[in-house]
Amino acid sequence: MSDNTVASASPAPLTLLGLGSMGAALARTWLAAGHRLTIWNRSPGRTAELAAAGARVAATAAEAVAASPLVVTCLLDDASVRAALAEADLTGKDLVDLTTSTPAESRTRAAWANERGARFLDGGIMAVPPMIGVPEAGGYVFYSGSREVFDAHRATLAVPVATRYVGTDPGFAALHDVALLSAMTAMFAGARHAAALVADAGIDQKEFGTLVADWLTAMAAYAGGPVPDDPTSAAVAEAGDAALLRTAEEQGVGTALLSASAGAMNGV
């Protein structure tokens, strides 16, 4: 299920912990939409701009949590979330964690929050800061965990970026998030490998970059489903893979990426 990025009909109060590039972008969109926003950041210097825009700055994370029924965390990692909330009273709070984590960490954090009297919703952000508050950019956030929390705060959560609820398992948002980021990382690594192959060959880098982008876009259509019937024999495919490795060696480029990719494709 997905929602478009929309403004809440009646802007609800909320607290945001974490004002890195992403947290600050989220904060700006909630403030612009008229939400009463309480903020906290470990480094106080990052709060000035948002305070000038109307945010209430809390001296401690515990104070920030106490200010609102909805608490959103956007911190460095799971350990940072635990540390920030260590002294906070979570009783009756709805905790939405947008910090990048693993599925197991998200499930553990959900149980931890429930034990402390809070309802929990995990989120995986599929966007970079410039995409926040820009619906046409195509960003969204995966959410999983308490369906009640998602439904209760759906309009608020959809203000900065679109939402996609993926299930009651608290680990599903992280799993979707990390799986897509893993695909992106491998794609970017492949593009860098391709650029390295031609770097010293006298080939126009800008023109070649366009070729790489066009080729990856064409192949992306087959990334999520079955590849069309390919009459290429196993022997021919193996010979092609070997040529990729030999070319990398000839061009003085490492082969670790190609070797790992071949292993993954073959189920190793």
mmCIF file of C-alpha atoms in Angstrom:
data_model
loop_
_atom_site.group_PDB
_atom_site.id
_atom_site.type_symbol
_atom_site.label_atom_id
_atom_site.label_comp_id
_atom_site.label_asym_id
_atom_site.label_seq_id
_atom_site.Cartn_x
_atom_site.Cartn_y
_atom_site.Cartn_z
ATOM 1 C CA MET A 1 0.000 0.000 0.000
ATOM 2 C CA SER A 2 1.348 3.429 -0.815
ATOM 3 C CA ASP A 3 0.265 7.002 -0.174
ATOM 4 C CA ASN A 4 1.170 10.159 -1.980
ATOM 5 C CA THR A 5 3.011 12.798 0.011
ATOM 6 C CA VAL A 6 0.236 14.913 1.512
ATOM 7 C CA ALA A 7 -0.189 17.446 4.265
ATOM 8 C CA SER A 8 -2.145 16.512 7.376
ATOM 9 C CA ALA A 9 -5.687 17.944 7.568
ATOM 10 C CA SER A 10 -5.085 18.869 11.213
ATOM 11 C CA PRO A 11 -1.316 19.064 11.802
ATOM 12 C CA ALA A 12 -0.513 16.891 14.802
ATOM 13 C CA PRO A 13 2.299 17.527 17.283
ATOM 14 C CA LEU A 14 5.362 15.312 17.119
ATOM 15 C CA THR A 15 8.908 14.969 18.372
ATOM 16 C CA LEU A 16 11.945 14.313 16.195
ATOM 17 C CA LEU A 17 15.228 13.014 17.591
ATOM 18 C CA GLY A 18 18.173 13.413 15.227
ATOM 19 C CA LEU A 19 19.009 16.366 12.982
ATOM 20 C CA GLY A 20 21.511 15.043 10.501
ATOM 21 C CA SER A 21 20.919 15.842 6.826
ATOM 22 C CA MET A 22 17.886 13.553 6.661
ATOM 23 C CA GLY A 23 16.452 14.528 10.035
ATOM 24 C CA ALA A 24 16.757 18.228 9.244
ATOM 25 C CA ALA A 25 15.005 17.727 5.902
ATOM 26 C CA LEU A 26 12.155 15.879 7.611
ATOM 27 C CA ALA A 27 11.894 18.600 10.253
ATOM 28 C CA ARG A 28 11.655 21.387 7.686
ATOM 29 C CA THR A 29 8.747 19.727 5.881
ATOM 30 C CA TRP A 30 6.781 19.103 9.086
ATOM 31 C CA LEU A 31 7.299 22.698 10.192
ATOM 32 C CA ALA A 32 6.275 24.022 6.775
ATOM 33 C CA ALA A 33 3.076 21.964 7.019
ATOM 34 C CA GLY A 34 2.195 23.567 10.342
ATOM 35 C CA HIS A 35 3.070 20.760 12.749
ATOM 36 C CA ARG A 36 4.090 21.636 16.308
ATOM 37 C CA LEU A 37 7.517 20.045 16.285
ATOM 38 C CA THR A 38 9.811 19.398 19.236
ATOM 39 C CA ILE A 39 13.389 18.573 18.275
ATOM 40 C CA TRP A 40 16.499 17.221 19.945
ATOM 41 C CA ASN A 41 19.967 16.562 18.624
ATOM 42 C CA ARG A 42 23.099 15.387 20.382
ATOM 43 C CA SER A 43 24.955 18.379 18.881
ATOM 44 C CA PRO A 44 22.848 21.429 19.858
ATOM 45 C CA GLY A 45 24.375 23.627 17.155
ATOM 46 C CA ARG A 46 22.192 22.006 14.521
ATOM 47 C CA THR A 47 18.949 23.232 16.082
ATOM 48 C CA ALA A 48 19.257 26.988 15.441
ATOM 49 C CA GLU A 49 17.815 27.059 11.914
ATOM 50 C CA LEU A 50 14.848 24.902 12.873
ATOM 51 C CA ALA A 51 14.219 26.877 16.053
ATOM 52 C CA ALA A 52 14.022 30.014 13.935
ATOM 53 C CA ALA A 53 11.431 28.241 11.784
ATOM 54 C CA GLY A 54 9.267 27.502 14.820
ATOM 55 C CA ALA A 55 10.556 24.234 16.282
ATOM 56 C CA ARG A 56 10.726 23.815 20.052
ATOM 57 C CA VAL A 57 14.214 22.724 21.105
ATOM 58 C CA ALA A 58 14.380 20.259 24.000
ATOM 59 C CA ALA A 59 17.419 20.206 26.257
ATOM 60 C CA THR A 60 17.393 16.409 26.523
ATOM 61 C CA ALA A 61 15.987 13.507 24.552
ATOM 62 C CA ALA A 62 13.799 12.587 27.537
ATOM 63 C CA GLU A 63 12.314 16.088 27.555
ATOM 64 C CA ALA A 64 11.661 15.876 23.811
ATOM 65 C CA VAL A 65 9.913 12.515 24.171
ATOM 66 C CA ALA A 66 7.688 13.871 26.932
ATOM 67 C CA ALA A 67 6.507 16.708 24.677
ATOM 68 C CA SER A 68 4.578 14.677 22.094
ATOM 69 C CA PRO A 69 2.551 11.476 21.736
ATOM 70 C CA LEU A 70 4.370 10.677 18.476
ATOM 71 C CA VAL A 71 8.155 10.302 18.658
ATOM 72 C CA VAL A 72 10.252 9.859 15.504
ATOM 73 C CA THR A 73 13.908 8.844 15.672
ATOM 74 C CA CYS A 74 16.312 9.433 12.778
ATOM 75 C CA LEU A 75 19.725 8.718 14.258
ATOM 76 C CA LEU A 76 23.048 7.204 13.225
ATOM 77 C CA ASP A 77 22.372 3.586 14.139
ATOM 78 C CA ASP A 78 20.400 1.284 16.426
ATOM 79 C CA ALA A 79 22.827 1.805 19.319
ATOM 80 C CA SER A 80 22.237 5.559 19.044
ATOM 81 C CA VAL A 81 18.481 5.024 19.371
ATOM 82 C CA ARG A 82 18.940 2.965 22.528
ATOM 83 C CA ALA A 83 21.294 5.542 24.019
ATOM 84 C CA ALA A 84 19.055 8.495 23.170
ATOM 85 C CA LEU A 85 15.970 6.876 24.678
ATOM 86 C CA ALA A 86 17.683 5.348 27.703
ATOM 87 C CA GLU A 87 16.284 7.889 30.173
ATOM 88 C CA ALA A 88 13.015 8.629 28.384
ATOM 89 C CA ASP A 89 9.581 7.577 29.627
ATOM 90 C CA LEU A 90 8.008 5.809 26.659
ATOM 91 C CA THR A 91 4.768 4.904 28.390
ATOM 92 C CA GLY A 92 1.863 5.584 26.045
ATOM 93 C CA LYS A 93 4.111 6.867 23.257
ATOM 94 C CA ASP A 94 4.049 5.870 19.600
ATOM 95 C CA LEU A 95 7.677 5.363 18.544
ATOM 96 C CA VAL A 96 8.546 5.487 14.850
ATOM 97 C CA ASP A 97 12.171 4.589 14.142
ATOM 98 C CA LEU A 98 13.546 5.810 10.798
ATOM 99 C CA THR A 99 17.126 4.844 11.659
ATOM 100 C CA THR A 100 18.758 2.405 9.233
ATOM 101 C CA SER A 101 18.953 -0.989 10.941
ATOM 102 C CA THR A 102 18.874 -4.703 10.259
ATOM 103 C CA PRO A 103 15.646 -6.726 10.444
ATOM 104 C CA ALA A 104 16.802 -8.388 13.672
ATOM 105 C CA GLU A 105 17.669 -5.033 15.236
ATOM 106 C CA SER A 106 14.241 -3.686 14.316
ATOM 107 C CA ARG A 107 12.468 -6.664 15.875
ATOM 108 C CA THR A 108 14.558 -6.297 19.026
ATOM 109 C CA ARG A 109 13.817 -2.565 19.179
ATOM 110 C CA ALA A 110 10.086 -3.261 18.779
ATOM 111 C CA ALA A 111 10.100 -5.687 21.712
ATOM 112 C CA TRP A 112 12.189 -3.227 23.743
ATOM 113 C CA ALA A 113 9.733 -0.397 23.042
ATOM 114 C CA ASN A 114 6.718 -2.567 23.873
ATOM 115 C CA GLU A 115 8.286 -3.575 27.180
ATOM 116 C CA ARG A 116 8.623 0.106 28.019
ATOM 117 C CA GLY A 117 4.972 0.839 27.257
ATOM 118 C CA ALA A 118 5.256 2.171 23.697
ATOM 119 C CA ARG A 119 3.798 1.073 20.395
ATOM 120 C CA PHE A 120 6.419 0.679 17.676
ATOM 121 C CA LEU A 121 6.648 1.250 13.941
ATOM 122 C CA ASP A 122 9.866 0.802 11.992
ATOM 123 C CA GLY A 123 10.705 2.736 8.845
ATOM 124 C CA GLY A 124 13.183 2.381 6.008
ATOM 125 C CA ILE A 125 13.776 5.588 4.032
ATOM 126 C CA MET A 126 14.105 5.099 0.278
ATOM 127 C CA ALA A 127 15.178 8.658 -0.460
ATOM 128 C CA VAL A 128 18.053 11.084 -0.044
ATOM 129 C CA PRO A 129 17.575 14.439 1.747
ATOM 130 C CA PRO A 130 16.969 16.537 -1.421
ATOM 131 C CA MET A 131 13.997 14.257 -2.227
ATOM 132 C CA ILE A 132 12.233 15.019 1.062
ATOM 133 C CA GLY A 133 9.215 17.293 0.582
ATOM 134 C CA VAL A 134 9.389 16.869 -3.195
ATOM 135 C CA PRO A 135 6.621 14.381 -4.199
ATOM 136 C CA GLU A 136 7.685 14.236 -7.835
ATOM 137 C CA ALA A 137 11.130 12.996 -6.798
ATOM 138 C CA GLY A 138 9.656 9.549 -6.159
ATOM 139 C CA GLY A 139 10.987 8.888 -2.672
ATOM 140 C CA TYR A 140 9.086 6.944 -0.037
ATOM 141 C CA VAL A 141 9.454 5.213 3.314
ATOM 142 C CA PHE A 142 8.773 1.549 4.011
ATOM 143 C CA TYR A 143 6.892 1.035 7.293
ATOM 144 C CA SER A 144 6.315 -2.165 9.248
ATOM 145 C CA GLY A 145 5.199 -3.096 12.725
ATOM 146 C CA SER A 146 2.082 -1.778 14.447
ATOM 147 C CA ARG A 147 -0.656 -1.257 11.897
ATOM 148 C CA GLU A 148 -2.518 0.805 14.480
ATOM 149 C CA VAL A 149 0.387 3.246 14.752
ATOM 150 C CA PHE A 150 0.682 3.509 10.980
ATOM 151 C CA ASP A 151 -3.026 4.205 10.550
ATOM 152 C CA ALA A 152 -3.111 6.691 13.426
ATOM 153 C CA HIS A 153 -0.199 8.769 12.073
ATOM 154 C CA ARG A 154 -0.428 8.044 8.373
ATOM 155 C CA ALA A 155 -1.166 11.639 7.367
ATOM 156 C CA THR A 156 1.678 13.026 9.471
ATOM 157 C CA LEU A 157 4.173 10.468 8.207
ATOM 158 C CA ALA A 158 3.176 11.191 4.599
ATOM 159 C CA VAL A 159 3.992 14.909 4.860
ATOM 160 C CA PRO A 160 7.733 14.638 4.076
ATOM 161 C CA VAL A 161 7.600 11.666 1.708
ATOM 162 C CA ALA A 162 5.227 8.947 0.507
ATOM 163 C CA THR A 163 4.576 5.872 2.647
ATOM 164 C CA ARG A 164 4.454 2.120 1.956
ATOM 165 C CA TYR A 165 3.226 -0.205 4.701
ATOM 166 C CA VAL A 166 4.744 -3.672 4.222
ATOM 167 C CA GLY A 167 3.472 -5.729 7.150
ATOM 168 C CA THR A 168 3.150 -6.271 10.863
ATOM 169 C CA ASP A 169 6.580 -7.898 11.218
ATOM 170 C CA PRO A 170 8.751 -5.040 12.600
ATOM 171 C CA GLY A 171 11.711 -6.321 10.587
ATOM 172 C CA PHE A 172 10.072 -6.106 7.167
ATOM 173 C CA ALA A 173 10.716 -2.384 6.573
ATOM 174 C CA ALA A 174 14.423 -2.848 7.313
ATOM 175 C CA LEU A 175 14.551 -5.949 5.140
ATOM 176 C CA HIS A 176 12.954 -4.147 2.195
ATOM 177 C CA ASP A 177 15.184 -1.117 2.774
ATOM 178 C CA VAL A 178 18.469 -3.003 3.011
ATOM 179 C CA ALA A 179 17.608 -5.334 0.125
ATOM 180 C CA LEU A 180 16.986 -2.393 -2.203
ATOM 181 C CA LEU A 181 20.058 -0.553 -0.930
ATOM 182 C CA SER A 182 22.110 -3.705 -1.523
ATOM 183 C CA ALA A 183 20.915 -3.816 -5.132
ATOM 184 C CA MET A 184 21.777 -0.140 -5.524
ATOM 185 C CA THR A 185 25.223 -0.635 -3.977
ATOM 186 C CA ALA A 186 26.003 -3.500 -6.324
ATOM 187 C CA MET A 187 24.771 -1.480 -9.312
ATOM 188 C CA PHE A 188 26.917 1.518 -8.395
ATOM 189 C CA ALA A 189 29.887 -0.767 -7.812
ATOM 190 C CA GLY A 190 29.358 -2.243 -11.259
ATOM 191 C CA ALA A 191 29.207 1.224 -12.802
ATOM 192 C CA ARG A 192 32.449 2.190 -11.056
ATOM 193 C CA HIS A 193 34.066 -1.019 -12.290
ATOM 194 C CA ALA A 194 32.986 -0.213 -15.844
ATOM 195 C CA ALA A 195 34.399 3.310 -15.553
ATOM 196 C CA ALA A 196 37.683 1.939 -14.248
ATOM 197 C CA LEU A 197 37.998 -0.377 -17.249
ATOM 198 C CA VAL A 198 37.925 2.501 -19.729
ATOM 199 C CA ALA A 199 39.585 5.162 -17.562
ATOM 200 C CA ASP A 200 42.976 5.021 -19.310
ATOM 201 C CA ALA A 201 41.801 3.988 -22.757
ATOM 202 C CA GLY A 202 41.221 7.409 -24.287
ATOM 203 C CA ILE A 203 37.433 6.951 -24.247
ATOM 204 C CA ASP A 204 35.229 9.973 -23.579
ATOM 205 C CA GLN A 205 34.140 9.510 -19.948
ATOM 206 C CA LYS A 206 30.936 11.535 -20.177
ATOM 207 C CA GLU A 207 29.746 9.747 -23.288
ATOM 208 C CA PHE A 208 30.632 6.374 -21.781
ATOM 209 C CA GLY A 209 28.759 7.273 -18.584
ATOM 210 C CA THR A 210 25.637 7.859 -20.673
ATOM 211 C CA LEU A 211 26.066 4.436 -22.278
ATOM 212 C CA VAL A 212 26.341 2.805 -18.836
ATOM 213 C CA ALA A 213 23.212 4.583 -17.575
ATOM 214 C CA ASP A 214 21.222 3.644 -20.676
ATOM 215 C CA TRP A 215 22.330 0.009 -20.498
ATOM 216 C CA LEU A 216 21.496 -0.346 -16.799
ATOM 217 C CA THR A 217 18.106 1.280 -17.389
ATOM 218 C CA ALA A 218 17.351 -1.205 -20.181
ATOM 219 C CA MET A 219 18.407 -4.162 -18.035
ATOM 220 C CA ALA A 220 16.509 -2.905 -14.978
ATOM 221 C CA ALA A 221 13.271 -4.120 -16.576
ATOM 222 C CA TYR A 222 14.439 -7.680 -15.902
ATOM 223 C CA ALA A 223 15.712 -7.129 -12.360
ATOM 224 C CA GLY A 224 12.430 -7.884 -10.605
ATOM 225 C CA GLY A 225 11.184 -10.808 -12.609
ATOM 226 C CA PRO A 226 12.108 -13.695 -14.889
ATOM 227 C CA VAL A 227 14.660 -13.059 -17.585
ATOM 228 C CA PRO A 228 13.340 -13.753 -21.101
ATOM 229 C CA ASP A 229 14.285 -17.076 -22.636
ATOM 230 C CA ASP A 230 17.941 -16.973 -23.524
ATOM 231 C CA PRO A 231 19.253 -19.577 -25.962
ATOM 232 C CA THR A 232 22.824 -18.974 -24.812
ATOM 233 C CA SER A 233 24.366 -22.247 -23.695
ATOM 234 C CA ALA A 234 26.003 -22.663 -20.310
ATOM 235 C CA ALA A 235 29.360 -23.058 -22.011
ATOM 236 C CA VAL A 236 28.985 -19.790 -23.913
ATOM 237 C CA ALA A 237 27.881 -17.969 -20.744
ATOM 238 C CA GLU A 238 30.878 -19.367 -18.867
ATOM 239 C CA ALA A 239 33.197 -18.243 -21.630
ATOM 240 C CA GLY A 240 31.660 -14.769 -21.489
ATOM 241 C CA ASP A 241 32.229 -14.553 -17.738
ATOM 242 C CA ALA A 242 35.836 -15.611 -18.244
ATOM 243 C CA ALA A 243 36.270 -12.823 -20.805
ATOM 244 C CA LEU A 244 35.032 -10.288 -18.259
ATOM 245 C CA LEU A 245 37.682 -11.452 -15.820
ATOM 246 C CA ARG A 246 40.467 -11.464 -18.412
ATOM 247 C CA THR A 247 39.569 -7.965 -19.571
ATOM 248 C CA ALA A 248 39.683 -6.640 -16.036
ATOM 249 C CA GLU A 249 43.107 -8.188 -15.572
ATOM 250 C CA GLU A 250 44.329 -6.709 -18.870
ATOM 251 C CA GLN A 251 43.105 -3.255 -17.835
ATOM 252 C CA GLY A 252 44.641 -3.527 -14.387
ATOM 253 C CA VAL A 253 41.279 -3.480 -12.585
ATOM 254 C CA GLY A 254 40.493 -5.725 -9.618
ATOM 255 C CA THR A 255 38.280 -8.761 -10.251
ATOM 256 C CA ALA A 256 36.800 -9.218 -6.771
ATOM 257 C CA LEU A 257 33.477 -7.630 -7.757
ATOM 258 C CA LEU A 258 33.089 -9.818 -10.840
ATOM 259 C CA SER A 259 34.059 -12.958 -8.953
ATOM 260 C CA ALA A 260 31.563 -12.215 -6.173
ATOM 261 C CA SER A 261 28.815 -11.429 -8.676
ATOM 262 C CA ALA A 262 29.416 -14.652 -10.559
ATOM 263 C CA GLY A 263 29.197 -16.604 -7.313
ATOM 264 C CA ALA A 264 25.934 -14.920 -6.373
ATOM 265 C CA MET A 265 24.407 -15.562 -9.792
ATOM 266 C CA ASN A 266 25.295 -19.217 -9.494
ATOM 267 C CA GLY A 267 23.841 -19.510 -5.996
ATOM 268 C CA VAL A 268 27.213 -19.752 -4.262
#
